[in-house]
XYZ file of C-alpha atoms in Angstrom:
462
model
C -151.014 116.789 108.915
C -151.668 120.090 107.019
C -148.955 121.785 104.694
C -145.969 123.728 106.264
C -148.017 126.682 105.441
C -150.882 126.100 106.848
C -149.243 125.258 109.952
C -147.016 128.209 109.810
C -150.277 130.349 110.109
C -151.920 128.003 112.920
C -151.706 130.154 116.432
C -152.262 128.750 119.888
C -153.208 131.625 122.675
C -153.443 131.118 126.151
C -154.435 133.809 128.424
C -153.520 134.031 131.572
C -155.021 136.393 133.336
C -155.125 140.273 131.653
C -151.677 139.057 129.934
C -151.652 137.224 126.032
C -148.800 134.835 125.910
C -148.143 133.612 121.997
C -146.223 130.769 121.478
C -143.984 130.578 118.627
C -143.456 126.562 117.221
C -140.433 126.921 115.360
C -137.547 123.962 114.063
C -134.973 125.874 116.268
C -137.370 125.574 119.553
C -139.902 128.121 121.683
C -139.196 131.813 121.503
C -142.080 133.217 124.350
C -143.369 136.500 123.323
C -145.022 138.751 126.652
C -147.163 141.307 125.412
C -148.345 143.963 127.907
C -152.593 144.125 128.283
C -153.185 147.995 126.891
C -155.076 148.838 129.847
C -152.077 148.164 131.947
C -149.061 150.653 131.942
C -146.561 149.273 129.187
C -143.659 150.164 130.934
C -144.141 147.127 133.349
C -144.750 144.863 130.620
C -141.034 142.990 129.645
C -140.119 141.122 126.490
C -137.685 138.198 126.438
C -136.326 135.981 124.480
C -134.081 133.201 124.314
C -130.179 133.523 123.753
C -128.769 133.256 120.656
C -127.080 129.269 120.380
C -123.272 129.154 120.623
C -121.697 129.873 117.200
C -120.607 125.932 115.566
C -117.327 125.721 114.424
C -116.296 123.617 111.323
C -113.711 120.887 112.279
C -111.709 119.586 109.015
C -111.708 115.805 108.821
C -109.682 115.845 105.742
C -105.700 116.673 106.137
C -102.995 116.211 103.538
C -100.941 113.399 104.593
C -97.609 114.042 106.679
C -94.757 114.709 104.575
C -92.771 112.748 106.910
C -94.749 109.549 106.371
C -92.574 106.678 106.988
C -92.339 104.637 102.991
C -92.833 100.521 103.389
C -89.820 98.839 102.543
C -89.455 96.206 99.567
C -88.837 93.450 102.186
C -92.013 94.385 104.439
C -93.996 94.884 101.749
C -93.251 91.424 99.639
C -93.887 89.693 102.706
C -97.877 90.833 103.761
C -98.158 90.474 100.026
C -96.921 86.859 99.941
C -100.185 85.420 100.808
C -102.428 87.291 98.703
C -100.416 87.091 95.872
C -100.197 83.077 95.950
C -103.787 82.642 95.350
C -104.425 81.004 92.194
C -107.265 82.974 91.186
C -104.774 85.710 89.544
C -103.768 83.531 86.702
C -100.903 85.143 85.559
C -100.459 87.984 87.328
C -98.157 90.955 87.089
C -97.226 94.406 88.620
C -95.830 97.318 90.512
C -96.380 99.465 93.644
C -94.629 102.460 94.030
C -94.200 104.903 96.306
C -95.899 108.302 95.034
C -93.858 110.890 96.690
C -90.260 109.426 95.497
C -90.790 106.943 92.499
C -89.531 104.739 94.684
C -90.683 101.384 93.180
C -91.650 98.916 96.224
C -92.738 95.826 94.620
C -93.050 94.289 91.406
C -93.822 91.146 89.809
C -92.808 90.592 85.797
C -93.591 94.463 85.311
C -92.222 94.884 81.686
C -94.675 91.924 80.354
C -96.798 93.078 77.850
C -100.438 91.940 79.041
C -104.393 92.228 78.334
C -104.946 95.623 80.006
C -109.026 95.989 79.332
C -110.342 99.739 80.331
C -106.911 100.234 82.623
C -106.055 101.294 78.757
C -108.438 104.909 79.735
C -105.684 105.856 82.234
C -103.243 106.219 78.898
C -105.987 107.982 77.142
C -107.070 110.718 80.032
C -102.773 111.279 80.726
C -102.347 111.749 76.582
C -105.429 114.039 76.652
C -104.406 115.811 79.680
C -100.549 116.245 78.052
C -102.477 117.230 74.621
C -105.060 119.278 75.357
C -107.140 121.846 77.045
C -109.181 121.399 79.854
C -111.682 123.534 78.804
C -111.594 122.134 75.099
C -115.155 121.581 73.721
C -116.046 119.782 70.930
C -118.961 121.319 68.309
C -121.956 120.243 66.871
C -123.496 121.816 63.908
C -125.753 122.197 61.778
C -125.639 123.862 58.039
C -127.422 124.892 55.160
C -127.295 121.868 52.816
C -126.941 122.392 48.819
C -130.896 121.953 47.534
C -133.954 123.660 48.889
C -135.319 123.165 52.094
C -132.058 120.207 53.070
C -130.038 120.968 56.332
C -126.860 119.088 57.442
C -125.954 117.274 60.656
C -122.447 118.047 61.169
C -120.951 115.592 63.827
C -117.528 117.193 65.044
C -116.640 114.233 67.832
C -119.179 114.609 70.297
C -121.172 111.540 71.660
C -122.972 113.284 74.274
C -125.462 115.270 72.413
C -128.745 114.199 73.977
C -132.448 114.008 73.062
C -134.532 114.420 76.072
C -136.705 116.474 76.357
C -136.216 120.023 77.722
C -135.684 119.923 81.461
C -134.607 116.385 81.704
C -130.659 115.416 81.771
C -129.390 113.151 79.657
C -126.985 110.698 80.767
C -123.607 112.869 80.327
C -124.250 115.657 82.908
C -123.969 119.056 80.974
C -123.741 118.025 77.454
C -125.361 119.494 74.731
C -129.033 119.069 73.951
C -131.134 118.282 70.611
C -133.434 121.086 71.062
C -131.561 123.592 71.364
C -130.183 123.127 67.366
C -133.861 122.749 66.884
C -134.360 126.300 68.331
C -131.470 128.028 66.260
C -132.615 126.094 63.631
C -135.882 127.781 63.920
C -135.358 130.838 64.488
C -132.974 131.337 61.605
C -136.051 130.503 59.637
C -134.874 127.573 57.460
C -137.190 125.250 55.419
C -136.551 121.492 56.253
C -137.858 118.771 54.360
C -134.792 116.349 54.507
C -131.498 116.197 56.668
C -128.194 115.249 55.553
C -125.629 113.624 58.315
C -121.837 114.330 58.218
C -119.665 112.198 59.417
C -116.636 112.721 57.435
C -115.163 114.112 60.927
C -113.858 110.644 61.368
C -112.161 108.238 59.202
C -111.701 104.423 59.422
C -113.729 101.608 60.684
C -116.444 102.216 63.097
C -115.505 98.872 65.268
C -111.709 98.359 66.065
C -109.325 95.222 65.949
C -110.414 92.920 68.726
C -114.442 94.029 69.413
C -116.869 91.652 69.111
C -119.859 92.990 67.129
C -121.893 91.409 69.885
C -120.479 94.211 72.160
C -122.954 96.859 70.432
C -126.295 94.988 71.388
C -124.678 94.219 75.174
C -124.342 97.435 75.964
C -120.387 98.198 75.998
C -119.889 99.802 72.637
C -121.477 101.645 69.819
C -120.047 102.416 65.706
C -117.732 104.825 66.769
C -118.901 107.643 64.828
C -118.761 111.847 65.372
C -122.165 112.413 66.284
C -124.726 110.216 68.580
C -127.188 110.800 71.074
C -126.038 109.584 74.763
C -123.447 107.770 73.699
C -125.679 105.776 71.151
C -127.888 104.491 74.080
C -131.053 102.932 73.109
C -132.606 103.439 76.875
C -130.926 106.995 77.294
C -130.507 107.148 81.117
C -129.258 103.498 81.415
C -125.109 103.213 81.622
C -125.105 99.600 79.965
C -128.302 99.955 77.835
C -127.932 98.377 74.457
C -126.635 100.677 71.464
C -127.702 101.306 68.288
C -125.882 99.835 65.192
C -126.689 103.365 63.572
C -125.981 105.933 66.086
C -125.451 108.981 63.771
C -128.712 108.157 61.426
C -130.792 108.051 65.005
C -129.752 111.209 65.523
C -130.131 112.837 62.012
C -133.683 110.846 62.349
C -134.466 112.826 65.695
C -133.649 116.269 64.152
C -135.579 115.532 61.064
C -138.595 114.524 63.886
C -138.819 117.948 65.112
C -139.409 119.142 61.565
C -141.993 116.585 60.374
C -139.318 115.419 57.944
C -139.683 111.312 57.041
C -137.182 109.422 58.476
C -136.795 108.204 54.437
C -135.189 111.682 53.965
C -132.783 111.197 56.591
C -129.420 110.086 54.508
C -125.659 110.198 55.190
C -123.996 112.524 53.182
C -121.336 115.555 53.373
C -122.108 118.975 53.859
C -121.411 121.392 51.090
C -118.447 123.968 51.333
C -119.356 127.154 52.176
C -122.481 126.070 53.665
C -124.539 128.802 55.758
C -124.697 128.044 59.320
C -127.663 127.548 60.963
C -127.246 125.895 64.522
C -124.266 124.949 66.843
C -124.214 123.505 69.983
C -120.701 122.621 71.964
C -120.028 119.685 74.665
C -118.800 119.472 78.415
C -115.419 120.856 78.982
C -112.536 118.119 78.600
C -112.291 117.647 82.574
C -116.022 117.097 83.061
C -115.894 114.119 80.256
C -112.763 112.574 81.192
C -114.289 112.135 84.596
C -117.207 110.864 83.359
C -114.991 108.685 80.712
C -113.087 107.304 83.691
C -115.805 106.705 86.250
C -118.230 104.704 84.033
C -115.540 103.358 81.897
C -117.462 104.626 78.945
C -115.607 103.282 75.844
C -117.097 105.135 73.653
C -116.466 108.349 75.352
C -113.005 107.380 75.393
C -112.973 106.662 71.676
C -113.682 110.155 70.978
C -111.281 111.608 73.339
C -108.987 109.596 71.948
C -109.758 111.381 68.647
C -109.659 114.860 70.004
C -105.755 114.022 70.872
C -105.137 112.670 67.308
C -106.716 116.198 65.676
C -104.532 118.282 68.164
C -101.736 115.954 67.016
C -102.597 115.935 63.686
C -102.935 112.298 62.845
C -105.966 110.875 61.684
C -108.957 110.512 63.179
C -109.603 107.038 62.968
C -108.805 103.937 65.392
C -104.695 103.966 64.199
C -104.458 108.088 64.400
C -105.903 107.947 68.149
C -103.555 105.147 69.235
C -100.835 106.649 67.495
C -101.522 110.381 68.814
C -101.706 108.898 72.384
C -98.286 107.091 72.079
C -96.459 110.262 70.727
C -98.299 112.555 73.228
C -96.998 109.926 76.126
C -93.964 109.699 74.684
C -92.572 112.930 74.045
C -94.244 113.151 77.868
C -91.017 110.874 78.974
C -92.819 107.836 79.276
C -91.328 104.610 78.832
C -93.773 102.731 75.933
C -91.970 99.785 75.618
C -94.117 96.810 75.577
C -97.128 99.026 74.146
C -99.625 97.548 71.296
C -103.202 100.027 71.244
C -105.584 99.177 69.393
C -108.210 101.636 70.482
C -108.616 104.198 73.380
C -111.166 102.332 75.586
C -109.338 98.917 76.027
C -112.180 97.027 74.705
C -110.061 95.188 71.885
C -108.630 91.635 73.086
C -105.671 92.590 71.272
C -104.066 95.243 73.057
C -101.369 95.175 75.588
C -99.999 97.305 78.207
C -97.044 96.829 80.682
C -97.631 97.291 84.325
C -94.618 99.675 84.523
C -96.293 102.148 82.475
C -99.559 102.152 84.096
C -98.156 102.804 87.458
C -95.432 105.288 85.798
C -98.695 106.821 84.730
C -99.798 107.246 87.897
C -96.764 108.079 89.715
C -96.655 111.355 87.135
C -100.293 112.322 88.670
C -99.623 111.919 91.864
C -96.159 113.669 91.609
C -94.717 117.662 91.207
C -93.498 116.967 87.612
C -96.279 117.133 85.784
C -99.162 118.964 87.374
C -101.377 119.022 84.894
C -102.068 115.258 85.618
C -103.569 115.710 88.870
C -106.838 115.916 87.991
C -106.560 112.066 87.371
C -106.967 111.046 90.683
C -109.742 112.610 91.317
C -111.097 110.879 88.243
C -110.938 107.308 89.703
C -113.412 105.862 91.202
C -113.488 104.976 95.154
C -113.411 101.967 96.544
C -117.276 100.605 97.861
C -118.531 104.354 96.986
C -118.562 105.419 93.211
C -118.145 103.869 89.743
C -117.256 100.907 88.633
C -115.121 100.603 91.968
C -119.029 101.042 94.487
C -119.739 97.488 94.189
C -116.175 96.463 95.093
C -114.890 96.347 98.921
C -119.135 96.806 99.799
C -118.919 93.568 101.631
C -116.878 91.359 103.456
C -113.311 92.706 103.536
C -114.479 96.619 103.583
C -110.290 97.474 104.797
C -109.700 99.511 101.425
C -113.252 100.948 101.330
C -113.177 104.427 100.736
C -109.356 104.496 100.914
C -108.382 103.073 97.011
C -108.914 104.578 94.255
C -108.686 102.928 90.751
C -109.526 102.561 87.521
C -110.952 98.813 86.896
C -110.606 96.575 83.769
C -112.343 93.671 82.967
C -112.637 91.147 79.805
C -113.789 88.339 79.357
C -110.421 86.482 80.491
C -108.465 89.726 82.354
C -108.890 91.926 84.834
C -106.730 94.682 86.018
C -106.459 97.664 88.747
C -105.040 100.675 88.544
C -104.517 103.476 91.332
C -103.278 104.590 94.860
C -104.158 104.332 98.150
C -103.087 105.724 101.071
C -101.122 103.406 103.796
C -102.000 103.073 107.757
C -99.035 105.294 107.776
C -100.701 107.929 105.887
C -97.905 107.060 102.706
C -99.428 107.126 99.402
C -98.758 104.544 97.598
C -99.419 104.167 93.785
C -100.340 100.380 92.077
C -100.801 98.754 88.826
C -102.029 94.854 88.933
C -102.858 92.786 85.893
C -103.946 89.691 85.790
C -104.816 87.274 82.787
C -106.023 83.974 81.954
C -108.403 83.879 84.258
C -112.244 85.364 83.959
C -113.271 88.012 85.908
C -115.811 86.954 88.674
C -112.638 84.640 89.891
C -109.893 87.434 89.567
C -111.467 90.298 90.650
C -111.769 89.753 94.351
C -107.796 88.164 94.127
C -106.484 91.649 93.351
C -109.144 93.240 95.738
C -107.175 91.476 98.521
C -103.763 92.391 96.873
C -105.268 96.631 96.917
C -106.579 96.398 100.537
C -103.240 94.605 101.910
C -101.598 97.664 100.471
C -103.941 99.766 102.434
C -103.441 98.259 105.623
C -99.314 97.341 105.580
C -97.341 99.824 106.840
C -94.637 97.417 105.852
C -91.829 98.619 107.799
């Protein structure tokens, strides 16, 4: 079959007696053009055409639900839980369900015990950074004169997004900043560059936090959290559990260098020199664009630097203790209840942090809620059940109930696995849930509080 063009200009005419009759192929259907013969008397000849279609009107398929929604009650609800919650594949297992329009809590099951939270830990960080901050706050890259002939300095400011493809290909963060374009400022603000200095003095601390495993870097979950790296440290750039590089700032430093023929030998860590002229700055994604993209890959080390935005608005340190301590002040003097509490980073990665159930789903319960508005772009941040994130492979198969209707954030070490969200009820009553469970590893767990979610999506409970 030829091109669309070529059979736009293809013409099939029939005559029929003295009269030309062109047809008109077209995706809507046949429009029949009658053109007079000019040696007949044009007033005979008639032109029709087909009517114009009926206009289509949109019909909404998405409502808000009722405000009149009838709420479970405790009694209903602990009963079409009983069986899911007896299987033995949660290990220890606690929670809380509440109901989102009152507070009302419904159920819960040892909800002040402090347990293994794993990347349920990024709902604390996106409600601290939400309370702290922006959401149009950026974070800059730059680039500076350094303090001998022909040297230039990296300056990371927080920003793990910066990417290195090349021009007209994305990255993996949609919208971040690209490599080239401090190339091009670079460039045209006619600098010499024979070496490259990188700065990372924008953080302070260890690079790996209490409870990672080194092992971590090479499978894919974390890089040295350090100010400046190129997609998130990625080794394969466009791959969400590639490897990462044990020197994610130097690879970038490296990269820049690249573009200037400069040896990667002349690459070094350093600081830049005060006062020094600027040459090149490039800024990230707005706040809400990362935090989405923080939530629905569970990227830790996104989170990581989030959680260092919050400590420099804050004014703590920005290290592994000033983000954890920045997030528990910002939640705090939010009204939260942080008893039971032990951070050790932002992502949830470390083994040794704990979170209660009650202040997960009090987290929650805040976003879904009047109170505090500027949470409510959370929910729109977790991912949906058998559709996006780390939540499309869940409720794909078998028991689809809660596909499409939950929406969590997931967790999941090595020997814990949590779930963290709302769903809406048969009833149309949105309910809001936390579920922890420990002890046991995730391939067993997992499914256990899948059932738990999806009973809560199809109990009315009353």
């Amino acid at each position: 079959m030829g091109s669309l063009a070529a059979q736009r200009r293809k013409r099939v005419r029939v005559l029929l007696g003295a009269v030309g009759v062109l047809v008109l192929a077209t995706a809507a259907g046949v429009v029949a053009l009658v053109r007079p013969d000019l040696s007949f008397d044009a007033g005979a000849a008639t032109r029709t055409t087909t009517p114009a279609p009926a206009p289509v009107l949109a019909t909404p398929q998405v409502a808000p639900v009722p405000a009149d929604a009838p709420m479970p009650t405790p009694a209903a609800l602990a009963a079409a839980l009983g069986p899911a919650l007896a299987n033995p594949a949660l290990g220890t297992l606690t929670g809380m369900v509440s109901d989102a329009a009152t507070g009302t809590v419904l159920w819960s099951q040892g909800p002040d015990t402090p347990m293994v939270p794993a990347s349920t830990t990024k709902v604390l960080t996106a409600t601290a950074a939400l309370l702290a901050l922006a959401p149009e706050h950026r974070v800059a890259t730059r680039v500076v004169q350094g303090d001998v002939p022909g040297q230039i300095v990296l300056v990371g400011g927080g920003d793990p997004t910066l990417t290195a493809q090349p021009p007209g290909q994305p990255g993996f963060y949609p919208g971040a900043p690209r490599l080239d374009d401090l190339v091009e400022q670079v460039k045209r603000a006619g600098a010499t560059v024979t070496s490259v200095v990188v700065d990372n003095s924008a953080y302070a601390g260890p690079a790996l936090a209490q409870g990672w495993d080194p092992a971590d870097i090479a499978g894919g979950n974390i890089a040295p959290i350090e100010p400046v790296m190129l997609d998130g440290g990625r080794i394969k750039p466009l791959e969400d559990e590639s490897p990462r590089s044990a020197t994610p700032s130097l690879d970038a430093g490296r990269l820049l260098g690249a573009a200037f023929g400069v040896d990667p030998a002349h690459v070094t860590l350093g600081t830049a020199p005060s006062g020094g002229a600027p040459l090149a700055s490039v800024e990230s994604a707005p706040l809400r664009d990362r935090l989405g993209q923080m939530m629905g890959h569970s990227d830790n080390v996104l989170a990581e630097a989030i959680g260092r935005e919050v400590a420099a608005k804050v004014g703590t340190e920005a290290s592994f203790a000033g983000a954890v301590t920045a997030i528990g002040q910002t939640l705090g003097a939010g009204g939260f209840d942080l008893r039971g509490l032990t951070l050790h980073d932002a992502s949830g990665l470390s083994v040794d942090g704990r979170i209660p159930a009650r202040l997960l789903d009090q987290a929650l319960s805040a976003a879904t809620g009047d109170a505090k508005p500027q949470l409510r772009p959370i929910l729109d941040y977790l991912p949906i059940a058998g559709a996006t994130g780390t939540l499309s492979d869940r409720y794909a198969t078998g028991d689809r109930n809660a596909a499409g209707w939950v929406r969590a954030k997931t967790g999941t070490l090595s020997a814990a696995s949590a779930l963290a969200g709302y769903v809406t009820d048969v009833d149309n009553r949105v309910l809001t849930f936390a579920l922890m469970s420990n002890d046991r590893p995730p391939d067993v767990s997992r499914p256990a509080l899948d059932a738990i979610a999806s009973t809560l999506r199809s109990c009315g409970c009353r």
